[in-house]
Amino acid sequence: MHFVTDILQNFSIYKQAFRIAFTKFSISVAFFYSLAIGVGIMAVLSRIQSFVPAGKKRASVFIASCLIALCLLFFIYPIFDGNFLYSRAKTTIPNQYFELFDYLKTVPRDERILNAPVGWNWGWTIYKWGYTGSGLLWYGAEQPIVDRTFDVWESSNENLYWELSNSMFSENFDKTKQLLDKYQIDWVLFDENVVPYPNVKAYKYSSQFKKNLLSSGNFQVVKTFTDPLNLSAPLYLVKVIHPNNIPGQKLSLLSGETLNIGPYVKWINNDTAFSGYNTYITDSKQPYDVYIPFRSLFTGRKTDERYFGVEQDNEGALTFLARLSVDIRDFDANTGNVQLSEPAFINASIKSGKTSLISVRLSKSDTPAVYNSYFDTNFLNHKATDCGSNSAGLFEQPSTNDKTLKFVSRNSDNCYDIALPELTHDKAYLISVAHKHLQGKPMQFALINHLSNRADIDVSLSENSEFDTDYFVIPPGKSDGIGYSLHFNSNSIGQYFTENELGDIQVYEMPYEYLTTLSFVNRNKATRKPTLAYFYSFHKEFRAYAISSDSMLDKFLPFLSGTRLENHYRVNNWANGWEADCSLIDCNQSQFVIIFWPQYLQYVGFGVVLIALLFVIIKKDGSKKLNHTPININ
């Protein structure tokens, strides 16, 4: 019946809902087992009663019940002997983790802790002392833990991973410190037991980050937790020294001088707005002070989750495109300190009196081609290779009439690698991949970093049935790094065919810093009200209120007497901010209360349960009063 499962796995909702089927059905199975055992015991006792005399029925039922209970106790006795879980599924947690939990009880509960090292993007942590899983720190620490495990719940959390990964693997630790300030992280817990990436070369990057933590003046090692038996490596609890030695304020009032910088981008791995201007807001309802059209050149996710486009003309010149939400005729262009060999041609399209699209045409001298498959004599000579573990699968590379490579696979990984060992990491590159998707899964593309042996990019190409071109940006990396590889995989799982084609593949140098810092500054400085900043991941259901009293009722139900701050926007592209009108509220004397209003639904649920319970009790008492014995008056 495996073909039924293969068919159902093609439906994304089913595949997601039953990705680990046992966890979905185990509770239901246990419930029905319990019902079946209960019904079976009742049937056995009823059968026993039918064979014994009337005067001995109670005694026989009691004896039979005791025997059944003893049998059950005998059957489940291993549970009480410490074997409820399979012994090989258990491991001993080193004592230093419990010492860490005890120490964290002395740390304020709202101080944020970064779980380091940061390396693998799967959110699945491997510990050298034997544990592998989603993590364990949050079961013993009350403080919020910043970890890849929780990124699935909020995209702005995931951006921290991409930004940290970009800075740490390029060993730009000044940028790393900026990110800790941006995300209001108070502590770094560096655990040497964590395997940062399943490759030995990646250890170098985590050790360099550890060296920076232990020696930089931006950090203070507060506590080191060691295992007296030396069965596990040390844990370092490091305090982050914020600017002016002021600890991270999770709720603060920002002045009206804070710049409004746009646009908002959902995915980013290099926030030039924060590195250039420090704390900022992004409020589309107010005029922008600064607009950075290419602030996100991130290409590490789906191809339809990007904020720029690329075109190439007949002369080979590249043009970068981005949407505009402001009329830049009121803005002055700022190209920063980056010098191009030839001036870029910047053009803005205007529709209905407003600019809607900006294009930056770069000269060929600023975007030289460093690889072109058209001139690669080995490109079309590639032979089909299965890089997976299933040697029984089908993998073919049929010939085509065009200058393309066709990959056919069934239950296999049909792979192709293009080595670019001379590309230095101190430069940025643009990768152009022409491809076509015919059936099955889309082509997988990974950019392998030779220095770390890590996939800096790992995505699926777009699923177009006609030839299309996807573009990928490699930001500048480690100054002395060298070597990349382009890895393609036409993957098939099960008995379904996968077919993809590859066309021209090109790699260009590109002026990454010029594009990401290109900004437009508003000539008219806007007068802006202060911002109440709440440094937790942005969510539209957060509400901010100003209250004048100190009563518990007003703090718990601020919407009854407080003044709501209406205009809700983002701070630093990830946190919450509200416009605070100090002419309506006393910003100096008022207390600000933040609520997440869906949380009140739990109290509504408790109320419904209580009302239902009272209804059952009252109904039962009423039934007893009505159920009286009739009086015979004859």
XYZ file of C-alpha atoms in Angstrom:
634
model
C 0.000 0.000 0.000
C 3.026 2.305 -0.134
C 1.735 3.803 -3.406
C -1.219 5.292 -1.486
C 1.208 7.113 0.805
C 3.236 8.294 -2.204
C 0.087 9.772 -3.755
C -1.018 11.479 -0.533
C 2.461 12.932 -0.037
C 1.906 15.047 -3.166
C -0.731 17.071 -1.287
C 1.118 19.746 0.687
C -1.519 20.012 3.459
C -1.482 16.256 4.075
C 2.312 16.122 3.878
C 2.683 18.889 6.453
C -0.035 17.600 8.800
C 1.291 14.026 8.833
C 5.019 14.591 8.429
C 5.506 12.557 11.654
C 2.415 10.356 11.542
C 3.041 8.549 14.846
C 2.668 11.735 16.896
C -0.679 12.456 15.197
C -2.253 9.022 15.803
C -0.587 7.754 19.000
C -2.921 9.607 21.392
C -6.030 8.435 19.527
C -4.727 4.856 19.444
C -3.982 4.945 23.195
C -7.486 6.299 23.866
C -9.179 3.531 21.868
C -6.927 0.907 23.477
C -8.089 2.152 26.881
C -11.741 1.957 25.817
C -11.240 -1.541 24.416
C -9.528 -2.758 27.605
C -12.301 -1.258 29.750
C -15.053 -2.844 27.661
C -13.173 -6.143 27.674
C -12.815 -6.149 31.475
C -16.526 -5.387 31.874
C -17.361 -8.297 29.530
C -15.129 -10.676 31.523
C -16.678 -9.640 34.855
C -20.193 -9.981 33.426
C -19.337 -13.453 32.148
C -18.004 -14.480 35.580
C -21.198 -13.283 37.259
C -23.296 -15.499 35.008
C -21.489 -18.657 36.221
C -21.603 -18.142 40.020
C -24.532 -18.386 42.446
C -26.405 -15.192 43.317
C -24.995 -14.964 46.841
C -21.375 -15.114 45.695
C -21.494 -12.679 42.790
C -20.025 -9.709 44.680
C -17.178 -11.756 46.106
C -16.390 -13.329 42.744
C -16.380 -9.935 40.997
C -14.089 -8.492 43.698
C -11.639 -11.400 43.425
C -11.655 -11.242 39.613
C -11.077 -7.462 39.695
C -8.099 -7.898 42.027
C -6.607 -10.576 39.771
C -7.021 -8.359 36.701
C -5.463 -5.410 38.548
C -2.512 -7.578 39.618
C -2.035 -8.757 36.034
C -2.044 -5.156 34.809
C 0.429 -4.121 37.510
C 2.685 -7.024 36.577
C 2.491 -6.030 32.913
C 3.306 -2.352 33.531
C 5.761 -2.868 36.398
C 8.800 -1.807 34.268
C 7.272 1.692 34.135
C 7.746 2.052 37.894
C 11.259 0.657 37.625
C 12.467 3.558 35.469
C 11.751 1.968 32.097
C 8.817 4.050 30.921
C 11.170 5.301 28.188
C 13.462 3.015 26.231
C 16.870 3.020 27.911
C 18.728 3.717 24.658
C 16.526 6.760 24.043
C 17.710 8.357 27.300
C 20.909 10.231 28.014
C 22.342 11.879 31.096
C 22.369 15.678 31.064
C 25.711 16.980 32.397
C 25.437 18.622 35.799
C 26.778 21.948 34.530
C 23.459 22.622 32.769
C 21.630 22.415 36.086
C 24.208 24.782 37.585
C 23.452 27.138 34.694
C 19.706 26.954 35.406
C 20.322 27.721 39.089
C 22.433 30.757 38.199
C 19.856 32.072 35.727
C 17.351 32.235 38.583
C 19.347 35.267 39.763
C 19.096 36.965 36.338
C 16.053 39.143 35.476
C 13.473 37.090 33.613
C 13.113 39.521 30.694
C 16.808 39.544 29.729
C 17.317 37.900 26.352
C 19.896 35.117 25.825
C 21.445 34.133 22.494
C 22.152 30.420 22.251
C 25.529 30.070 20.503
C 27.300 28.948 18.411
C 25.035 29.803 15.490
C 25.687 27.599 12.497
C 23.205 25.087 11.169
C 19.985 26.410 9.675
C 17.783 23.386 10.412
C 16.976 24.242 14.035
C 18.092 20.776 15.140
C 20.954 20.798 17.627
C 23.590 18.094 18.039
C 25.398 17.923 21.394
C 28.705 16.120 21.792
C 27.539 14.414 25.000
C 24.888 12.403 23.160
C 21.726 14.471 22.803
C 20.235 15.461 19.448
C 16.994 17.411 19.229
C 15.295 20.785 19.098
C 16.997 21.939 22.312
C 16.727 21.839 26.090
C 17.668 25.220 27.611
C 14.093 26.569 27.730
C 13.007 23.705 29.982
C 15.239 25.035 32.745
C 15.593 28.776 32.044
C 12.792 31.331 32.397
C 14.536 33.924 30.227
C 13.682 34.148 26.503
C 16.197 32.112 24.492
C 17.080 33.243 20.970
C 17.409 30.011 19.022
C 16.820 28.800 15.469
C 14.176 26.389 16.813
C 11.663 29.215 17.285
C 12.150 30.929 13.925
C 9.199 29.069 12.398
C 6.828 31.189 14.500
C 7.984 34.617 13.327
C 9.926 35.712 10.242
C 11.701 38.570 12.029
C 13.265 35.983 14.344
C 14.592 34.158 11.292
C 16.193 37.347 9.992
C 18.410 37.389 13.074
C 19.754 33.983 12.053
C 20.496 35.126 8.491
C 22.150 38.340 9.687
C 24.209 36.604 12.384
C 25.208 33.814 10.029
C 26.339 36.365 7.444
C 28.451 38.319 9.942
C 29.905 35.357 11.851
C 30.946 33.277 8.838
C 32.602 36.356 7.339
C 34.217 36.981 10.767
C 32.873 40.538 10.830
C 32.479 40.677 14.600
C 31.821 44.419 14.674
C 28.686 43.691 12.644
C 27.862 40.835 15.036
C 27.976 43.231 17.994
C 25.697 45.644 16.097
C 23.184 42.833 15.661
C 23.208 42.022 19.375
C 22.390 45.686 20.036
C 19.731 45.775 17.329
C 17.903 42.734 18.714
C 18.353 43.780 22.362
C 20.272 40.630 23.332
C 21.653 40.847 26.875
C 23.561 37.569 27.158
C 25.379 35.089 24.947
C 25.547 31.491 26.109
C 28.390 29.847 24.219
C 28.146 26.069 24.543
C 31.238 24.213 23.348
C 29.214 20.985 23.394
C 27.112 22.140 20.439
C 28.131 20.926 16.994
C 27.740 24.161 14.978
C 27.635 22.483 11.588
C 28.049 18.846 10.453
C 31.453 19.560 8.967
C 34.791 19.911 10.697
C 35.757 23.080 8.774
C 32.864 25.012 10.342
C 34.416 24.613 13.806
C 36.952 27.278 12.910
C 34.236 29.936 12.690
C 32.646 29.048 16.020
C 36.061 29.043 17.708
C 36.814 32.506 16.276
C 33.493 33.795 17.593
C 34.266 32.297 21.005
C 37.692 33.957 20.965
C 36.035 37.312 20.256
C 33.525 36.789 23.085
C 36.248 36.026 25.607
C 38.645 38.821 24.615
C 36.599 41.757 23.277
C 35.730 44.726 25.466
C 32.160 44.485 24.155
C 31.565 41.418 26.311
C 32.122 40.282 29.879
C 32.467 36.611 30.812
C 30.336 36.370 33.952
C 30.369 32.640 34.607
C 31.994 29.506 33.234
C 30.265 26.192 33.908
C 32.446 23.093 33.744
C 31.900 19.385 34.268
C 34.058 18.082 37.154
C 34.309 14.702 35.417
C 35.373 16.338 32.122
C 32.684 14.383 30.272
C 31.474 17.527 28.514
C 32.925 20.846 27.365
C 32.468 24.160 29.247
C 29.565 26.608 28.977
C 30.404 30.333 28.888
C 27.764 32.814 30.033
C 28.781 36.169 28.571
C 27.205 39.553 29.313
C 26.733 41.878 26.325
C 27.961 45.410 27.062
C 25.479 47.735 25.362
C 26.324 51.369 24.413
C 26.912 53.617 27.468
C 26.666 50.470 29.645
C 22.859 50.749 29.471
C 21.196 47.303 29.516
C 18.753 46.488 26.750
C 15.473 48.299 27.397
C 12.556 46.171 26.198
C 10.111 49.097 26.553
C 11.384 52.605 25.912
C 10.303 55.970 24.526
C 12.260 57.037 21.436
C 12.551 60.714 20.591
C 10.832 62.317 17.633
C 14.273 62.665 16.014
C 14.353 58.920 15.277
C 14.517 58.521 11.497
C 11.731 56.916 9.497
C 13.520 54.620 7.017
C 11.837 52.518 4.362
C 10.809 50.268 2.911
C 9.911 47.400 5.228
C 11.435 44.126 4.018
C 10.340 40.756 5.341
C 13.634 38.989 4.604
C 17.082 40.489 5.035
C 20.630 39.384 5.867
C 22.382 42.770 5.953
C 20.531 45.722 7.498
C 22.372 48.778 6.186
C 19.681 51.029 7.692
C 20.677 50.043 11.240
C 24.421 49.969 10.556
C 24.201 53.426 8.959
C 21.652 55.193 11.160
C 21.260 53.086 14.358
C 17.732 52.715 15.755
C 15.034 53.664 13.242
C 11.329 53.210 12.591
C 9.475 52.125 9.445
C 6.052 53.746 9.207
C 4.504 53.879 5.737
C 1.792 56.265 7.010
C 4.368 59.001 7.599
C 6.851 60.538 5.128
C 10.116 58.640 4.962
C 13.274 60.494 5.968
C 15.462 57.992 4.130
C 14.536 55.466 1.461
C 16.881 52.567 0.605
C 15.452 50.772 -2.454
C 17.982 47.904 -2.471
C 18.260 47.425 1.284
C 17.648 43.668 0.862
C 19.565 41.677 -1.750
C 18.917 38.470 0.181
C 18.387 35.381 -2.013
C 18.528 32.588 0.570
C 14.817 31.766 0.424
C 12.178 31.183 -2.274
C 12.697 32.948 -5.574
C 9.377 34.814 -5.186
C 10.432 36.297 -1.819
C 12.780 38.946 -3.185
C 12.773 42.714 -3.310
C 14.740 43.261 -6.499
C 14.988 42.084 -10.082
C 17.799 41.865 -12.632
C 17.842 42.484 -16.366
C 20.657 42.086 -18.877
C 20.768 44.018 -22.160
C 22.311 43.027 -25.481
C 25.569 44.721 -24.526
C 25.886 42.516 -21.442
C 25.283 45.334 -18.946
C 23.309 44.464 -15.803
C 20.400 46.517 -14.507
C 19.047 46.094 -10.981
C 15.368 46.911 -10.449
C 13.380 47.666 -7.289
C 9.896 48.937 -6.503
C 9.389 52.406 -5.061
C 6.692 53.560 -2.668
C 7.821 57.207 -2.521
C 8.162 60.047 -4.997
C 11.938 60.416 -5.097
C 11.641 63.786 -6.829
C 11.447 65.140 -3.259
C 14.611 63.249 -2.280
C 18.336 63.695 -2.851
C 20.354 60.675 -3.969
C 23.146 59.525 -1.669
C 25.600 57.076 -3.224
C 27.847 56.902 -0.159
C 31.602 56.504 -0.373
C 31.649 53.641 -2.871
C 33.440 54.542 -6.096
C 32.488 52.802 -9.345
C 34.779 52.617 -12.349
C 31.984 54.167 -14.412
C 28.966 56.096 -13.079
C 25.793 54.055 -12.724
C 22.716 55.189 -14.632
C 19.836 55.618 -12.166
C 16.358 55.943 -13.613
C 12.926 56.146 -11.965
C 9.659 55.285 -13.710
C 6.713 57.542 -12.938
C 3.091 56.425 -12.999
C 0.117 58.633 -12.054
C 2.508 61.313 -10.833
C 4.354 58.917 -8.502
C 7.591 57.003 -8.918
C 6.946 53.253 -8.924
C 10.150 51.607 -10.142
C 13.828 52.410 -9.887
C 16.515 50.938 -12.112
C 20.280 51.094 -11.674
C 22.250 50.221 -14.802
C 25.816 49.169 -14.052
C 28.617 49.167 -16.587
C 30.289 45.948 -17.716
C 33.524 47.119 -16.091
C 31.763 47.130 -12.689
C 30.122 43.738 -13.269
C 32.760 41.641 -15.068
C 31.818 38.046 -15.866
C 34.006 35.556 -13.982
C 32.292 32.400 -15.282
C 30.151 31.623 -18.316
C 29.021 28.072 -19.102
C 28.914 28.978 -22.810
C 32.723 29.123 -22.822
C 33.118 26.138 -20.484
C 34.041 23.175 -22.685
C 33.273 20.756 -19.840
C 29.763 22.032 -19.197
C 27.945 19.902 -21.795
C 30.255 16.906 -21.283
C 28.826 16.190 -17.853
C 27.765 12.609 -17.140
C 24.780 11.703 -14.976
C 25.800 11.173 -11.343
C 23.722 9.943 -8.404
C 24.966 11.757 -5.302
C 22.338 10.176 -3.039
C 22.420 6.998 -0.983
C 19.874 5.026 -3.039
C 21.894 3.172 -5.661
C 18.753 1.427 -6.986
C 17.233 4.664 -8.306
C 17.109 5.867 -11.907
C 19.254 8.818 -12.995
C 19.775 9.788 -16.617
C 20.973 12.713 -18.662
C 19.352 12.478 -22.122
C 20.842 14.549 -24.923
C 19.046 17.712 -26.020
C 19.018 19.650 -29.268
C 19.827 22.902 -27.500
C 22.897 23.766 -25.483
C 21.274 22.579 -22.287
C 21.599 19.737 -19.818
C 18.563 17.600 -19.048
C 18.308 15.715 -15.749
C 15.897 12.769 -15.332
C 15.640 10.979 -11.993
C 13.400 8.566 -10.136
C 14.061 7.734 -6.511
C 17.542 9.247 -6.831
C 19.608 12.450 -6.636
C 20.841 13.461 -10.089
C 23.590 15.979 -9.318
C 25.935 18.358 -11.087
C 28.738 20.474 -9.587
C 30.574 23.436 -11.094
C 33.769 24.244 -9.186
C 34.919 27.871 -9.055
C 38.070 27.561 -6.919
C 39.536 30.958 -7.825
C 36.641 33.157 -6.689
C 37.771 35.178 -3.669
C 35.336 35.737 -0.805
C 36.133 39.417 -0.307
C 34.057 40.266 -3.390
C 30.322 39.997 -4.044
C 28.923 37.998 -6.940
C 25.709 37.646 -8.907
C 24.850 34.136 -10.148
C 22.570 33.769 -13.169
C 20.933 30.344 -13.706
C 18.784 29.640 -16.781
C 16.600 26.581 -16.235
C 13.320 24.835 -17.018
C 11.164 22.623 -14.777
C 9.330 19.797 -16.567
C 7.876 17.541 -13.871
C 8.316 16.368 -10.292
C 10.390 18.404 -7.853
C 12.134 21.614 -8.941
C 15.901 21.701 -9.274
C 17.734 22.265 -5.980
C 20.586 24.779 -5.978
C 23.270 25.142 -3.322
C 26.280 27.444 -3.133
C 29.083 25.555 -1.379
C 31.679 27.628 0.458
C 35.065 25.909 0.079
C 36.445 27.512 3.229
C 33.693 26.257 5.561
C 32.402 23.428 3.333
C 28.984 24.865 4.113
C 26.001 25.687 1.881
C 25.782 29.493 2.017
C 22.672 29.257 -0.203
C 20.373 26.213 -0.316
C 17.123 26.783 -2.232
C 14.809 25.432 -4.941
C 14.779 27.036 -8.376
C 11.469 28.402 -9.647
C 8.955 25.974 -11.161
C 8.528 27.484 -14.628
C 7.758 25.110 -17.506
C 9.531 27.460 -19.945
C 13.132 28.590 -19.696
C 13.526 31.249 -17.020
C 16.486 32.838 -15.239
C 16.927 32.937 -11.471
C 19.488 35.263 -9.876
C 21.381 34.760 -6.628
C 23.550 37.240 -4.736
C 26.661 36.222 -2.803
C 27.533 39.002 -0.333
C 31.182 39.713 0.517
C 32.594 37.179 2.958
C 35.847 36.509 4.757
C 38.671 38.705 3.482
C 41.109 35.820 2.945
C 38.567 33.200 1.831
C 38.647 31.625 -1.611
C 36.624 29.111 -3.600
C 32.947 28.322 -4.256
C 31.063 25.511 -5.986
C 27.646 25.583 -7.641
C 25.748 22.401 -6.745
C 22.599 21.343 -8.640
C 20.398 18.397 -7.668
C 17.389 17.078 -9.596
C 15.957 15.112 -6.701
C 13.205 12.476 -6.820
C 11.675 10.795 -3.772
C 9.727 7.599 -4.388
C 8.644 6.293 -7.773
C 7.737 9.626 -9.354
C 9.879 11.079 -12.129
C 11.645 14.406 -11.780
C 12.818 16.233 -14.903
C 14.699 19.540 -15.077
C 16.902 21.320 -17.593
C 19.831 23.676 -17.088
C 20.802 26.344 -19.604
C 23.373 29.122 -19.446
C 25.003 29.685 -16.064
C 26.925 32.895 -15.490
C 28.681 34.496 -12.523
C 29.455 38.233 -12.307
C 31.223 40.436 -9.837
C 28.878 43.114 -8.502
C 29.131 46.350 -6.424
C 27.165 44.981 -3.459
C 27.962 47.808 -1.043
C 27.048 50.468 -3.618
C 23.580 48.996 -4.147
C 22.746 48.245 -0.498
C 23.797 51.724 0.678
C 22.272 53.657 -2.230
C 19.692 55.843 -0.498
C 17.425 58.814 -1.070
C 17.215 61.455 1.662
C 14.080 63.571 2.025
C 14.774 67.279 1.573
C 11.882 68.157 3.894
C 12.656 67.133 7.459
C 9.403 65.922 9.024
C 8.363 66.825 12.562
C 7.537 63.557 14.239
C 6.016 62.493 17.555
C 7.955 60.211 19.939
C 7.777 56.442 19.470
C 6.962 53.938 22.202
C 9.244 51.017 21.312
C 8.512 47.495 22.531
C 11.462 45.281 21.631
C 9.651 42.017 21.024
C 8.892 40.494 17.625
C 6.316 42.566 15.782
C 2.752 41.288 15.810
C -0.301 43.212 14.711
C -2.319 41.977 17.720
C -0.139 43.794 20.265
C -1.897 46.793 21.824
C -0.310 49.717 23.685
C -2.145 51.806 26.303
C -1.203 54.761 28.484
C -2.707 54.643 31.988
C -2.531 57.256 34.726
C -3.180 55.058 37.781
C -1.159 52.301 39.405
C -4.058 49.946 40.155
C -3.819 46.264 39.261
C -7.183 46.425 37.484
C -5.988 49.161 35.124
C -2.804 47.221 34.396
C -4.707 43.985 33.744
C -7.536 45.621 31.765
C -5.950 48.825 30.418
C -8.568 49.183 27.679
C -11.217 50.070 30.287
C -9.692 53.382 31.368
C -6.426 53.798 29.433
C -5.701 55.678 26.212
C -4.808 53.444 23.295
C -1.862 54.337 21.059
C -3.275 53.762 17.594
C -0.517 53.990 14.996
C 1.404 50.687 15.174
C 4.569 50.185 13.092
C 7.960 48.500 13.144
C 11.167 49.502 14.901
C 14.474 48.287 13.426
C 12.474 46.186 10.939
C 11.519 43.639 13.634
C 10.164 45.169 16.869
C 6.948 47.006 17.784
C 6.504 50.762 17.828
C 3.579 53.109 18.456
C 3.250 56.815 17.870
C 2.974 58.521 21.277
C 1.032 61.791 21.066
C 2.255 63.649 24.140
C -0.414 66.330 23.628
C -3.086 63.723 24.478
C -1.200 61.764 27.124
C 1.387 62.746 29.700
C 4.407 60.923 28.287
C 6.487 61.663 31.397
C 3.958 60.624 34.054
C 1.859 57.953 32.320
C 2.564 54.251 32.577
C 2.576 52.297 29.337
C 0.986 48.843 29.285
C 1.415 46.385 26.405
C -1.097 43.571 25.947
C -1.465 40.771 23.431
C -5.224 40.736 23.193
C -5.737 37.104 21.959
C -4.293 36.023 25.305
C -7.516 37.184 26.957
C -9.316 34.388 25.116
C -7.804 31.890 27.561
C -9.678 33.604 30.381
C -12.849 33.482 28.288
C -12.225 29.748 27.906
C -11.804 29.334 31.673
C -15.065 31.221 32.147
C -16.904 28.962 29.707
C -15.625 25.857 31.531
C -16.687 27.287 34.915
C -20.148 28.237 33.645
C -20.608 24.789 32.085
C -19.546 23.111 35.354
C -21.965 25.236 37.402
C -24.744 24.480 34.919
C -24.170 20.714 35.262
C -24.150 20.919 39.084
C -27.321 23.023 39.229
C -29.040 20.807 36.668
C -28.101 17.685 38.627
C -29.405 19.100 41.913
C -32.649 20.097 40.197
C -33.080 16.588 38.807
C -32.675 15.065 42.286
C -35.391 17.291 43.707
C -37.814 16.366 40.927
C -37.012 12.652 41.116
C -39.098 11.911 44.282
C -41.153 8.807 45.133
C -44.898 9.242 44.408
C -47.250 9.021 47.415
C -50.009 6.420 47.227
C -53.195 8.127 48.499
C -55.399 5.057 48.190
